[in-house]
């Protein structure tokens, strides 16, 4: 903790510099300017010729990016996107693709008037109100993990892999968002039928548009209302903490899975207990919670008001209240910001 005035002022100043980076990155991302720079160095005029936009603003943005050390400048005075920055800012398949993080924070910041009202009076700001920036950045941020890391991670859990590999396995993915987890599971287990369910119709529209495998299907619906004993395995990827009624949903999921079936929850890898001066994961998750997840959960009544920082003990309580016998943490390490739990029956 900073204990001097100068030290704390410096901390805030550096945070403001970081915020200008994040907002400027959001501009470049949405304008397609980073992508345009992947085809080579550019002057402001060349950039707008490639990607559109206003030349005077493009010059200011390019200079800001160079001053911030994101872009380089070549001997001809053209602006260059270095390979490392290009991967983080434009490569949608990279596990280090983080342009969506800027989009998510910018999308949340756009709701600050509504957030202030909620903080003053209670209530919330719903997922739909956050709109495409938050919905799509959520999907884009998780997509590379689902596509490139999920099959390998699940493959290491022998009994889960066996259940998914059984011919005709029926798999449920609740809170599937834009469907990348459902699609990744369907690709990895072609003999299974994987059904994504989400309460948010625009998410299901995205999922259907993204789906390129016949064994991934999608429907709009409340995960609190599911067919009974219909599935061999059910997943909930990074969504239980958003749900206003997590116990109701987990109860429905427990009933929806056949006897002997498995229920897997992936959620934030936060610490076991609150502690001041947490690590970067705690700081980021509290940030998401303040700006998105807690207000989203509280946009409904009644609401468990979980927030992003759903600690293992909280999930255990929800699981027990939903009729599960308990929960175990699966030995899947080094998987982004997440931890995998199996709810035991
Ligand atoms: C943070 S997003 C996660 C989306 C996706 N699983 C992913 O990892 O990218 C949470 C999702 O849960 C969905 N959701 C919230 N409550 C739900 C409910 N009761 N039934 C189904 N989906 C729900 C939201 O619409 C949203 O798409």
Short mmCIF file of C-alpha atoms and ligand atoms in Angstrom, two decimals:
data_model
loop_
_atom_site.label_atom_id
_atom_site.label_comp_id
_atom_site.label_asym_id
_atom_site.label_seq_id
_atom_site.Cartn_x
_atom_site.Cartn_y
_atom_site.Cartn_z
CA UNK A 1 0.00 0.00 0.00
CA UNK A 2 1.24 3.50 -0.85
CA UNK A 3 1.68 5.45 2.36
CA UNK A 4 3.05 8.74 1.02
CA UNK A 5 1.00 11.43 -0.69
CA UNK A 6 3.46 11.56 -3.60
CA UNK A 7 3.44 7.78 -3.93
CA UNK A 8 -0.36 7.55 -3.97
CA UNK A 9 -0.65 10.49 -6.38
CA UNK A 10 1.81 8.69 -8.66
CA UNK A 11 -0.25 5.51 -8.46
CA UNK A 12 -3.40 7.35 -9.53
CA UNK A 13 -1.53 9.21 -12.26
CA UNK A 14 -0.26 5.88 -13.68
CA UNK A 15 -3.77 4.45 -13.52
CA UNK A 16 -5.00 7.46 -15.54
CA UNK A 17 -2.28 6.79 -18.14
CA UNK A 18 -3.45 3.17 -18.26
CA UNK A 19 -7.04 4.33 -18.73
CA UNK A 20 -6.06 6.55 -21.67
CA UNK A 21 -4.30 3.53 -23.21
CA UNK A 22 -7.42 1.38 -22.75
CA UNK A 23 -9.77 3.97 -24.26
CA UNK A 24 -7.42 4.76 -27.16
CA UNK A 25 -7.03 1.02 -27.82
CA UNK A 26 -10.80 0.72 -27.91
CA UNK A 27 -10.94 3.48 -30.56
CA UNK A 28 -8.27 1.81 -32.70
CA UNK A 29 -9.92 -1.57 -32.34
CA UNK A 30 -13.41 -0.43 -33.28
CA UNK A 31 -12.15 1.74 -36.16
CA UNK A 32 -10.25 -1.22 -37.60
CA UNK A 33 -7.04 0.78 -37.50
CA UNK A 34 -4.91 -1.90 -35.80
CA UNK A 35 -6.06 -4.47 -38.34
CA UNK A 36 -5.24 -2.02 -41.13
CA UNK A 37 -1.73 -1.59 -39.70
CA UNK A 38 -1.11 -5.35 -39.85
CA UNK A 39 -0.76 -4.94 -43.63
CA UNK A 40 2.19 -2.58 -43.17
CA UNK A 41 3.37 0.80 -41.87
CA UNK A 42 1.14 3.78 -42.62
CA UNK A 43 0.95 7.54 -42.58
CA UNK A 44 -2.35 9.03 -41.36
CA UNK A 45 -3.52 9.41 -44.97
CA UNK A 46 -2.58 5.82 -45.80
CA UNK A 47 -4.32 4.53 -42.67
CA UNK A 48 -7.64 6.20 -43.51
CA UNK A 49 -7.27 5.13 -47.15
CA UNK A 50 -7.04 1.53 -45.92
CA UNK A 51 -9.59 1.53 -43.12
CA UNK A 52 -11.63 4.72 -43.37
CA UNK A 53 -11.95 7.46 -40.78
CA UNK A 54 -10.97 11.10 -40.47
CA UNK A 55 -7.34 11.90 -41.29
CA UNK A 56 -6.81 14.57 -38.64
CA UNK A 57 -8.11 12.25 -35.90
CA UNK A 58 -6.03 9.43 -37.35
CA UNK A 59 -2.86 11.57 -37.02
CA UNK A 60 -3.64 12.38 -33.39
CA UNK A 61 -4.36 8.72 -32.61
CA UNK A 62 -1.22 7.47 -34.36
CA UNK A 63 0.95 9.99 -32.53
CA UNK A 64 -0.69 9.14 -29.18
CA UNK A 65 -0.10 5.44 -29.84
CA UNK A 66 3.57 6.09 -30.64
CA UNK A 67 4.04 8.34 -27.61
CA UNK A 68 2.46 5.60 -25.47
CA UNK A 69 4.91 3.04 -26.90
CA UNK A 70 2.24 0.92 -28.59
CA UNK A 71 3.24 1.81 -32.18
CA UNK A 72 6.77 2.38 -33.48
CA UNK A 73 7.79 4.93 -36.15
CA UNK A 74 9.98 3.86 -39.06
CA UNK A 75 12.71 5.85 -40.81
CA UNK A 76 10.14 7.30 -43.26
CA UNK A 77 7.95 8.57 -40.42
CA UNK A 78 5.33 5.87 -40.99
CA UNK A 79 3.62 4.26 -38.02
CA UNK A 80 4.32 0.56 -37.41
CA UNK A 81 2.37 -2.03 -35.40
CA UNK A 82 5.02 -4.34 -33.90
CA UNK A 83 4.28 -8.11 -34.04
CA UNK A 84 3.74 -8.54 -30.28
CA UNK A 85 1.19 -5.71 -30.14
CA UNK A 86 -0.41 -7.02 -33.34
CA UNK A 87 -1.03 -10.41 -31.72
CA UNK A 88 -2.54 -8.95 -28.54
CA UNK A 89 -4.65 -6.41 -30.43
CA UNK A 90 -5.74 -8.22 -33.59
CA UNK A 91 -5.21 -11.99 -33.43
CA UNK A 92 -8.62 -13.36 -32.44
CA UNK A 93 -7.19 -16.87 -32.06
CA UNK A 94 -4.41 -15.94 -29.62
CA UNK A 95 -4.74 -16.74 -25.91
CA UNK A 96 -3.21 -13.27 -25.46
CA UNK A 97 -5.88 -11.50 -27.55
CA UNK A 98 -6.91 -8.68 -25.21
CA UNK A 99 -8.47 -5.99 -27.41
CA UNK A 100 -11.87 -7.21 -26.12
CA UNK A 101 -10.81 -6.26 -22.58
CA UNK A 102 -10.62 -2.62 -23.69
CA UNK A 103 -14.00 -2.96 -25.42
CA UNK A 104 -15.58 -4.48 -22.32
CA UNK A 105 -14.35 -1.72 -20.02
CA UNK A 106 -15.38 0.98 -22.51
CA UNK A 107 -18.80 -0.66 -22.84
CA UNK A 108 -19.21 -0.70 -19.08
CA UNK A 109 -18.05 2.92 -18.77
CA UNK A 110 -20.75 3.94 -21.26
CA UNK A 111 -23.29 2.82 -18.65
CA UNK A 112 -21.87 4.94 -15.82
CA UNK A 113 -24.98 7.17 -15.53
CA UNK A 114 -27.16 4.06 -15.05
CA UNK A 115 -24.57 2.53 -12.74
CA UNK A 116 -24.56 5.66 -10.59
CA UNK A 117 -28.34 5.50 -10.31
CA UNK A 118 -28.13 1.84 -9.26
CA UNK A 119 -25.42 2.59 -6.70
CA UNK A 120 -27.58 5.38 -5.23
CA UNK A 121 -30.95 3.67 -5.25
CA UNK A 122 -30.35 -0.07 -5.64
CA UNK A 123 -31.46 -2.11 -8.62
CA UNK A 124 -29.11 -2.87 -11.48
CA UNK A 125 -28.08 -2.58 -15.10
CA UNK A 126 -29.05 -5.65 -17.13
CA UNK A 127 -26.92 -7.62 -19.60
CA UNK A 128 -29.10 -6.33 -22.43
CA UNK A 129 -28.55 -2.72 -21.32
CA UNK A 130 -24.78 -3.19 -21.53
CA UNK A 131 -25.38 -4.05 -25.16
CA UNK A 132 -23.17 -5.39 -27.96
CA UNK A 133 -19.85 -4.03 -26.64
CA UNK A 134 -20.03 -6.04 -23.42
CA UNK A 135 -21.83 -9.08 -24.88
CA UNK A 136 -19.45 -9.43 -27.84
CA UNK A 137 -16.26 -8.60 -25.95
CA UNK A 138 -17.16 -11.27 -23.37
CA UNK A 139 -17.46 -13.78 -26.21
CA UNK A 140 -14.32 -12.64 -28.02
CA UNK A 141 -12.21 -12.71 -24.86
CA UNK A 142 -13.18 -16.29 -23.95
CA UNK A 143 -13.26 -17.69 -27.49
CA UNK A 144 -9.53 -18.54 -27.86
CA UNK A 145 -9.55 -20.32 -24.52
CA UNK A 146 -12.53 -22.44 -25.48
CA UNK A 147 -11.21 -23.14 -28.98
CA UNK A 148 -7.59 -23.87 -28.15
CA UNK A 149 -7.33 -24.80 -24.48
CA UNK A 150 -10.66 -26.34 -23.43
CA UNK A 151 -10.43 -29.69 -25.29
CA UNK A 152 -6.93 -30.35 -23.90
CA UNK A 153 -7.93 -29.34 -20.38
CA UNK A 154 -11.01 -31.57 -20.36
CA UNK A 155 -9.10 -34.40 -22.03
CA UNK A 156 -6.94 -34.64 -18.90
CA UNK A 157 -9.97 -35.47 -16.71
CA UNK A 158 -10.37 -39.12 -17.70
CA UNK A 159 -13.92 -39.79 -16.48
CA UNK A 160 -15.23 -36.50 -17.89
CA UNK A 161 -13.53 -37.17 -21.23
CA UNK A 162 -15.04 -40.68 -21.22
CA UNK A 163 -18.55 -39.35 -20.53
CA UNK A 164 -18.26 -36.83 -23.37
CA UNK A 165 -16.81 -39.46 -25.72
CA UNK A 166 -19.62 -41.98 -25.15
CA UNK A 167 -21.55 -42.44 -28.41
CA UNK A 168 -24.67 -40.26 -28.44
CA UNK A 169 -23.67 -38.30 -25.32
CA UNK A 170 -26.02 -35.41 -24.63
CA UNK A 171 -24.29 -32.32 -23.30
CA UNK A 172 -25.78 -29.10 -21.92
CA UNK A 173 -24.01 -25.71 -21.85
CA UNK A 174 -26.03 -23.24 -19.77
CA UNK A 175 -25.39 -19.51 -20.09
CA UNK A 176 -23.57 -20.26 -23.34
CA UNK A 177 -23.43 -16.65 -24.54
CA UNK A 178 -22.21 -16.48 -28.14
CA UNK A 179 -21.69 -20.23 -28.10
CA UNK A 180 -17.92 -20.65 -28.39
CA UNK A 181 -17.77 -23.19 -25.54
CA UNK A 182 -20.66 -25.19 -27.04
CA UNK A 183 -18.99 -25.16 -30.46
CA UNK A 184 -15.59 -26.14 -29.04
CA UNK A 185 -17.14 -29.09 -27.17
CA UNK A 186 -19.08 -30.15 -30.27
CA UNK A 187 -15.90 -30.07 -32.37
CA UNK A 188 -13.88 -31.99 -29.76
CA UNK A 189 -16.60 -34.63 -29.26
CA UNK A 190 -18.24 -35.18 -32.67
CA UNK A 191 -20.28 -38.14 -31.38
CA UNK A 192 -21.98 -35.94 -28.78
CA UNK A 193 -24.87 -33.51 -29.20
CA UNK A 194 -24.11 -30.26 -27.40
CA UNK A 195 -26.96 -27.88 -26.61
CA UNK A 196 -26.27 -24.26 -25.66
CA UNK A 197 -28.96 -22.43 -23.69
CA UNK A 198 -28.95 -18.72 -22.87
CA UNK A 199 -31.62 -16.35 -21.63
CA UNK A 200 -30.35 -13.52 -23.83
CA UNK A 201 -31.81 -13.73 -27.39
CA UNK A 202 -29.03 -11.68 -29.10
CA UNK A 203 -26.46 -14.08 -27.62
CA UNK A 204 -28.27 -17.04 -29.15
CA UNK A 205 -28.42 -15.20 -32.50
CA UNK A 206 -24.62 -14.79 -32.31
CA UNK A 207 -24.16 -18.44 -31.31
CA UNK A 208 -26.23 -19.68 -34.26
CA UNK A 209 -24.22 -17.48 -36.62
CA UNK A 210 -20.93 -18.72 -35.13
CA UNK A 211 -21.86 -22.42 -35.22
CA UNK A 212 -20.15 -24.39 -37.97
CA UNK A 213 -20.71 -27.89 -36.60
CA UNK A 214 -23.92 -29.92 -36.96
CA UNK A 215 -23.81 -31.31 -33.41
CA UNK A 216 -23.98 -27.88 -31.69
CA UNK A 217 -27.52 -26.58 -31.21
CA UNK A 218 -28.78 -23.49 -29.47
CA UNK A 219 -31.97 -22.25 -27.89
CA UNK A 220 -33.07 -19.20 -25.97
CA UNK A 221 -34.21 -20.18 -22.51
CA UNK A 222 -33.88 -19.80 -18.76
CA UNK A 223 -31.44 -22.31 -17.30
CA UNK A 224 -33.77 -22.42 -14.30
CA UNK A 225 -36.23 -24.37 -16.45
CA UNK A 226 -34.74 -27.46 -18.12
CA UNK A 227 -35.95 -30.92 -19.16
CA UNK A 228 -35.40 -33.58 -16.48
CA UNK A 229 -32.81 -36.39 -16.75
CA UNK A 230 -31.97 -35.41 -20.31
CA UNK A 231 -28.19 -34.87 -20.31
CA UNK A 232 -25.04 -36.87 -19.54
CA UNK A 233 -22.88 -33.83 -18.79
CA UNK A 234 -23.78 -30.20 -18.05
CA UNK A 235 -21.43 -27.22 -18.12
CA UNK A 236 -21.79 -23.65 -16.85
CA UNK A 237 -18.94 -21.50 -18.14
CA UNK A 238 -18.36 -18.20 -16.33
CA UNK A 239 -22.03 -17.54 -15.76
CA UNK A 240 -23.18 -18.85 -12.34
CA UNK A 241 -21.96 -15.67 -10.63
CA UNK A 242 -24.11 -13.58 -13.05
CA UNK A 243 -27.29 -15.47 -12.40
CA UNK A 244 -29.79 -13.78 -10.11
CA UNK A 245 -30.99 -17.18 -8.91
CA UNK A 246 -27.92 -19.45 -8.91
CA UNK A 247 -29.49 -22.00 -6.57
CA UNK A 248 -32.60 -22.30 -8.75
CA UNK A 249 -30.44 -22.75 -11.85
CA UNK A 250 -28.12 -25.29 -10.21
CA UNK A 251 -31.17 -27.23 -8.93
CA UNK A 252 -32.58 -27.32 -12.46
CA UNK A 253 -29.19 -28.41 -13.84
CA UNK A 254 -28.93 -31.17 -11.19
CA UNK A 255 -32.34 -32.49 -12.21
CA UNK A 256 -31.54 -32.12 -15.92
CA UNK A 257 -28.55 -34.44 -15.66
CA UNK A 258 -29.14 -38.21 -15.71
CA UNK A 259 -28.19 -40.31 -12.67
CA UNK A 260 -24.41 -40.77 -12.81
CA UNK A 261 -24.02 -37.68 -15.01
CA UNK A 262 -21.61 -34.84 -14.34
CA UNK A 263 -22.01 -31.10 -13.68
CA UNK A 264 -19.01 -28.84 -14.32
CA UNK A 265 -18.78 -25.14 -13.43
CA UNK A 266 -16.00 -22.90 -14.72
CA UNK A 267 -15.80 -19.62 -12.86
CA UNK A 268 -13.27 -17.05 -11.70
CA UNK A 269 -10.13 -18.34 -9.96
CA UNK A 270 -10.50 -15.98 -7.02
CA UNK A 271 -8.98 -16.52 -3.58
CA UNK A 272 -10.72 -18.59 -0.90
CA UNK A 273 -11.44 -15.53 1.23
CA UNK A 274 -11.49 -11.75 1.05
CA UNK A 275 -8.18 -10.16 1.91
CA UNK A 276 -7.10 -6.53 1.49
CA UNK A 277 -4.46 -5.91 -1.16
CA UNK A 278 -5.40 -8.87 -3.33
CA UNK A 279 -3.55 -10.06 -6.40
CA UNK A 280 -4.23 -8.92 -9.96
CA UNK A 281 -6.98 -11.51 -10.49
CA UNK A 282 -8.85 -10.24 -7.43
CA UNK A 283 -8.40 -6.63 -8.57
CA UNK A 284 -9.67 -7.35 -12.07
CA UNK A 285 -12.62 -9.42 -10.84
CA UNK A 286 -13.69 -6.75 -8.36
CA UNK A 287 -13.45 -4.27 -11.26
CA UNK A 288 -15.75 -6.42 -13.43
CA UNK A 289 -18.03 -6.89 -10.45
CA UNK A 290 -18.39 -3.17 -9.73
CA UNK A 291 -19.02 -2.26 -13.35
CA UNK A 292 -20.84 -5.25 -14.90
CA UNK A 293 -21.61 -8.48 -13.06
CA UNK A 294 -23.08 -7.27 -9.78
CA UNK A 295 -25.31 -4.66 -11.48
CA UNK A 296 -26.29 -7.29 -14.07
CA UNK A 297 -27.28 -9.77 -11.35
CA UNK A 298 -29.13 -7.06 -9.44
CA UNK A 299 -31.16 -6.03 -12.49
CA UNK A 300 -33.52 -8.88 -11.51
CA UNK A 301 -35.61 -9.38 -8.37
CA UNK A 302 -35.07 -11.43 -6.30
CA UNK A 303 -31.32 -11.67 -6.75
CA UNK A 304 -28.57 -13.49 -4.87
CA UNK A 305 -26.39 -10.50 -5.85
CA UNK A 306 -23.29 -12.69 -6.12
CA UNK A 307 -20.97 -10.49 -8.18
CA UNK A 308 -17.91 -11.65 -10.09
CA UNK A 309 -15.94 -12.59 -6.97
CA UNK A 310 -17.75 -15.86 -6.32
CA UNK A 311 -15.48 -17.60 -3.85
CA UNK A 312 -15.32 -21.43 -3.70
CA UNK A 313 -17.23 -21.40 -0.40
CA UNK A 314 -20.07 -19.41 -1.97
CA UNK A 315 -20.37 -21.86 -4.85
CA UNK A 316 -20.25 -24.76 -2.37
CA UNK A 317 -23.18 -23.22 -0.46
CA UNK A 318 -25.15 -22.72 -3.68
CA UNK A 319 -24.40 -26.34 -4.69
CA UNK A 320 -25.52 -27.77 -1.33
CA UNK A 321 -28.68 -25.63 -1.37
CA UNK A 322 -29.37 -26.94 -4.88
CA UNK A 323 -29.24 -30.54 -3.63
CA UNK A 324 -25.69 -31.48 -4.61
CA UNK A 325 -23.56 -33.40 -2.10
CA UNK A 326 -20.61 -31.04 -2.50
CA UNK A 327 -18.02 -29.82 -4.93
CA UNK A 328 -14.46 -30.60 -5.92
CA UNK A 329 -11.91 -28.53 -7.78
CA UNK A 330 -10.72 -30.23 -10.96
CA UNK A 331 -6.95 -30.41 -11.55
CA UNK A 332 -7.03 -27.97 -14.47
CA UNK A 333 -4.40 -25.32 -13.80
CA UNK A 334 -3.15 -22.42 -15.83
CA UNK A 335 -6.45 -21.85 -17.59
CA UNK A 336 -6.77 -18.07 -17.93
CA UNK A 337 -8.51 -16.46 -15.00
CA UNK A 338 -10.62 -19.53 -14.34
CA UNK A 339 -11.03 -22.53 -12.09
CA UNK A 340 -13.05 -25.68 -12.87
CA UNK A 341 -15.34 -27.26 -10.28
CA UNK A 342 -17.28 -30.51 -10.42
CA UNK A 343 -20.49 -30.51 -8.41
CA UNK A 344 -20.88 -33.93 -6.79
CA UNK A 345 -24.19 -35.76 -6.47
C1 LIG B 1 -20.62 -13.61 -18.51
S1 LIG B 1 -21.66 -14.30 -19.71
C2 LIG B 1 -20.80 -15.82 -20.10
C3 LIG B 1 -21.14 -16.32 -21.46
C4 LIG B 1 -20.32 -17.56 -21.89
N1 LIG B 1 -20.58 -18.71 -21.06
C5 LIG B 1 -18.84 -17.26 -21.92
O1 LIG B 1 -18.10 -17.87 -21.15
O2 LIG B 1 -18.42 -16.40 -22.71
C6 LIG B 1 -23.02 -14.89 -18.73
C7 LIG B 1 -24.16 -15.45 -19.57
O3 LIG B 1 -25.13 -16.04 -18.72
C8 LIG B 1 -26.41 -15.80 -19.30
N2 LIG B 1 -27.44 -16.03 -18.29
C9 LIG B 1 -27.65 -15.32 -17.15
N3 LIG B 1 -28.70 -15.83 -16.47
C10 LIG B 1 -29.16 -16.89 -17.19
C11 LIG B 1 -30.23 -17.82 -17.01
N4 LIG B 1 -31.03 -17.77 -15.96
N5 LIG B 1 -30.40 -18.77 -17.96
C12 LIG B 1 -29.59 -18.84 -19.05
N6 LIG B 1 -28.58 -17.97 -19.27
C13 LIG B 1 -28.37 -17.02 -18.35
C14 LIG B 1 -26.29 -14.38 -19.83
O4 LIG B 1 -27.28 -14.07 -20.77
C15 LIG B 1 -24.88 -14.40 -20.39
O5 LIG B 1 -24.87 -14.76 -21.76
#
